[in-house]
Amino acid sequence: AVVSTQSTGIQVLERLLKDENFLDDEIRKEINQYDNDGNLKIDRSEFRAMLTSYLGSISEDELAELFEDIDKDQSGYIEVNELKKVLRNQINIELSRLKKENGM
């Protein structure tokens, strides 16, 4: 049977939501790419590098706003659990969109 790219995307997103270890592993991989000091946390300069790699350029105001939105405990670092909450929210939004597009 031919499986559409979108249904494969839905399966991956559902797995990310259900499998805590899989989601944690993916987040840690992402953090490790930009975590220059190896503390498993993302500081503001590391966050800038991460966002720049995805978005191109970002203003200091946008960077500050996003950082503060994610850094809920105001520690000055984005930690795995904080990034996980944001990603879960984004995954849920994308999953809803894909399901709606596919009449699910």
PDB file of C-alpha atoms in Angstrom:
ATOM      1  CA  ALA A   1       0.000   0.000   0.000  1.00  0.00           C
ATOM      2  CA  VAL A   2       1.156   3.499  -0.756  1.00  0.00           C
ATOM      3  CA  VAL A   3       1.473   5.659   2.337  1.00  0.00           C
ATOM      4  CA  SER A   4       1.219   9.399   1.778  1.00  0.00           C
ATOM      5  CA  THR A   5       3.884  11.729   3.112  1.00  0.00           C
ATOM      6  CA  GLN A   6       1.246  13.438   5.238  1.00  0.00           C
ATOM      7  CA  SER A   7       0.075  10.229   6.905  1.00  0.00           C
ATOM      8  CA  THR A   8       3.727   9.370   7.606  1.00  0.00           C
ATOM      9  CA  GLY A   9       4.104  12.857   9.108  1.00  0.00           C
ATOM     10  CA  ILE A  10       1.049  12.263  11.273  1.00  0.00           C
ATOM     11  CA  GLN A  11       2.524   8.963  12.514  1.00  0.00           C
ATOM     12  CA  VAL A  12       5.851  10.609  13.387  1.00  0.00           C
ATOM     13  CA  LEU A  13       4.137  13.457  15.231  1.00  0.00           C
ATOM     14  CA  GLU A  14       1.906  11.033  17.141  1.00  0.00           C
ATOM     15  CA  ARG A  15       4.971   9.012  18.133  1.00  0.00           C
ATOM     16  CA  LEU A  16       6.708  12.155  19.377  1.00  0.00           C
ATOM     17  CA  LEU A  17       3.702  12.921  21.579  1.00  0.00           C
ATOM     18  CA  LYS A  18       3.301   9.378  22.930  1.00  0.00           C
ATOM     19  CA  ASP A  19       6.912   8.321  23.416  1.00  0.00           C
ATOM     20  CA  GLU A  20       8.557  10.458  26.100  1.00  0.00           C
ATOM     21  CA  ASN A  21      11.985   8.882  25.550  1.00  0.00           C
ATOM     22  CA  PHE A  22      11.863   9.492  21.802  1.00  0.00           C
ATOM     23  CA  LEU A  23      10.885  13.135  22.326  1.00  0.00           C
ATOM     24  CA  ASP A  24      13.568  13.602  25.006  1.00  0.00           C
ATOM     25  CA  ASP A  25      16.196  12.055  22.720  1.00  0.00           C
ATOM     26  CA  GLU A  26      15.231  14.329  19.835  1.00  0.00           C
ATOM     27  CA  ILE A  27      15.332  17.412  22.075  1.00  0.00           C
ATOM     28  CA  ARG A  28      18.705  16.422  23.542  1.00  0.00           C
ATOM     29  CA  LYS A  29      20.127  15.909  20.029  1.00  0.00           C
ATOM     30  CA  GLU A  30      18.931  19.382  19.097  1.00  0.00           C
ATOM     31  CA  ILE A  31      20.307  20.965  22.271  1.00  0.00           C
ATOM     32  CA  ASN A  32      23.647  19.176  21.880  1.00  0.00           C
ATOM     33  CA  GLN A  33      24.098  20.709  18.415  1.00  0.00           C
ATOM     34  CA  TYR A  34      24.087  24.231  19.873  1.00  0.00           C
ATOM     35  CA  ASP A  35      25.148  23.677  23.505  1.00  0.00           C
ATOM     36  CA  ASN A  36      28.701  25.015  23.333  1.00  0.00           C
ATOM     37  CA  ASP A  37      29.475  24.644  27.040  1.00  0.00           C
ATOM     38  CA  GLY A  38      27.986  21.140  27.407  1.00  0.00           C
ATOM     39  CA  ASN A  39      25.613  21.965  30.280  1.00  0.00           C
ATOM     40  CA  LEU A  40      22.538  20.518  28.450  1.00  0.00           C
ATOM     41  CA  LYS A  41      20.942  23.959  28.563  1.00  0.00           C
ATOM     42  CA  ILE A  42      20.677  26.660  25.930  1.00  0.00           C
ATOM     43  CA  ASP A  43      21.752  30.166  26.877  1.00  0.00           C
ATOM     44  CA  ARG A  44      20.782  33.262  24.922  1.00  0.00           C
ATOM     45  CA  SER A  45      23.768  33.192  22.534  1.00  0.00           C
ATOM     46  CA  GLU A  46      23.298  29.469  21.849  1.00  0.00           C
ATOM     47  CA  PHE A  47      19.594  30.130  21.276  1.00  0.00           C
ATOM     48  CA  ARG A  48      20.486  32.862  18.760  1.00  0.00           C
ATOM     49  CA  ALA A  49      22.685  30.377  16.853  1.00  0.00           C
ATOM     50  CA  MET A  50      19.884  27.774  16.914  1.00  0.00           C
ATOM     51  CA  LEU A  51      17.236  30.177  15.630  1.00  0.00           C
ATOM     52  CA  THR A  52      19.539  31.690  13.025  1.00  0.00           C
ATOM     53  CA  SER A  53      20.173  28.224  11.602  1.00  0.00           C
ATOM     54  CA  TYR A  54      16.412  27.750  11.138  1.00  0.00           C
ATOM     55  CA  LEU A  55      15.164  31.238  10.371  1.00  0.00           C
ATOM     56  CA  GLY A  56      18.114  33.093   8.902  1.00  0.00           C
ATOM     57  CA  SER A  57      18.241  36.386  10.743  1.00  0.00           C
ATOM     58  CA  ILE A  58      16.260  37.330  13.832  1.00  0.00           C
ATOM     59  CA  SER A  59      16.079  40.678  15.596  1.00  0.00           C
ATOM     60  CA  GLU A  60      17.271  41.067  19.181  1.00  0.00           C
ATOM     61  CA  ASP A  61      13.700  41.954  20.217  1.00  0.00           C
ATOM     62  CA  GLU A  62      12.287  38.782  18.639  1.00  0.00           C
ATOM     63  CA  LEU A  63      15.063  36.728  20.178  1.00  0.00           C
ATOM     64  CA  ALA A  64      14.464  38.188  23.637  1.00  0.00           C
ATOM     65  CA  GLU A  65      10.707  37.660  23.416  1.00  0.00           C
ATOM     66  CA  LEU A  66      11.006  34.036  22.286  1.00  0.00           C
ATOM     67  CA  PHE A  67      13.676  33.266  24.863  1.00  0.00           C
ATOM     68  CA  GLU A  68      11.580  34.694  27.695  1.00  0.00           C
ATOM     69  CA  ASP A  69       8.472  32.831  26.481  1.00  0.00           C
ATOM     70  CA  ILE A  70      10.326  29.511  26.619  1.00  0.00           C
ATOM     71  CA  ASP A  71      12.454  30.164  29.738  1.00  0.00           C
ATOM     72  CA  LYS A  72       9.479  29.883  32.113  1.00  0.00           C
ATOM     73  CA  ASP A  73      11.582  29.682  35.295  1.00  0.00           C
ATOM     74  CA  GLN A  74      13.613  32.739  34.213  1.00  0.00           C
ATOM     75  CA  SER A  75      16.882  30.911  34.890  1.00  0.00           C
ATOM     76  CA  GLY A  76      18.574  32.439  31.858  1.00  0.00           C
ATOM     77  CA  TYR A  77      18.684  29.018  30.207  1.00  0.00           C
ATOM     78  CA  ILE A  78      16.283  26.991  28.094  1.00  0.00           C
ATOM     79  CA  GLU A  79      16.237  23.515  29.576  1.00  0.00           C
ATOM     80  CA  VAL A  80      15.021  20.223  28.104  1.00  0.00           C
ATOM     81  CA  ASN A  81      11.674  20.312  29.952  1.00  0.00           C
ATOM     82  CA  GLU A  82      10.975  23.898  28.834  1.00  0.00           C
ATOM     83  CA  LEU A  83      11.781  23.104  25.227  1.00  0.00           C
ATOM     84  CA  LYS A  84       9.672  19.946  25.461  1.00  0.00           C
ATOM     85  CA  LYS A  85       6.569  21.955  26.482  1.00  0.00           C
ATOM     86  CA  VAL A  86       6.981  24.301  23.519  1.00  0.00           C
ATOM     87  CA  LEU A  87       7.580  21.442  21.093  1.00  0.00           C
ATOM     88  CA  ARG A  88       4.580  19.456  22.389  1.00  0.00           C
ATOM     89  CA  ASN A  89       2.404  22.496  21.802  1.00  0.00           C
ATOM     90  CA  GLN A  90       3.786  22.979  18.271  1.00  0.00           C
ATOM     91  CA  ILE A  91       3.422  19.251  17.514  1.00  0.00           C
ATOM     92  CA  ASN A  92      -0.220  19.320  18.647  1.00  0.00           C
ATOM     93  CA  ILE A  93      -0.929  22.329  16.425  1.00  0.00           C
ATOM     94  CA  GLU A  94       0.732  20.700  13.406  1.00  0.00           C
ATOM     95  CA  LEU A  95      -0.964  17.354  14.068  1.00  0.00           C
ATOM     96  CA  SER A  96      -4.380  19.029  14.216  1.00  0.00           C
ATOM     97  CA  ARG A  97      -3.658  20.857  10.965  1.00  0.00           C
ATOM     98  CA  LEU A  98      -2.530  17.706   9.159  1.00  0.00           C
ATOM     99  CA  LYS A  99      -5.501  15.674  10.412  1.00  0.00           C
ATOM    100  CA  LYS A 100      -7.915  18.395   9.363  1.00  0.00           C
ATOM    101  CA  GLU A 101      -6.335  18.566   5.896  1.00  0.00           C
ATOM    102  CA  ASN A 102      -6.698  14.791   5.595  1.00  0.00           C
ATOM    103  CA  GLY A 103     -10.300  14.694   6.823  1.00  0.00           C
ATOM    104  CA  MET A 104      -9.390  12.859  10.015  1.00  0.00           C
TER     105      MET A 104
END
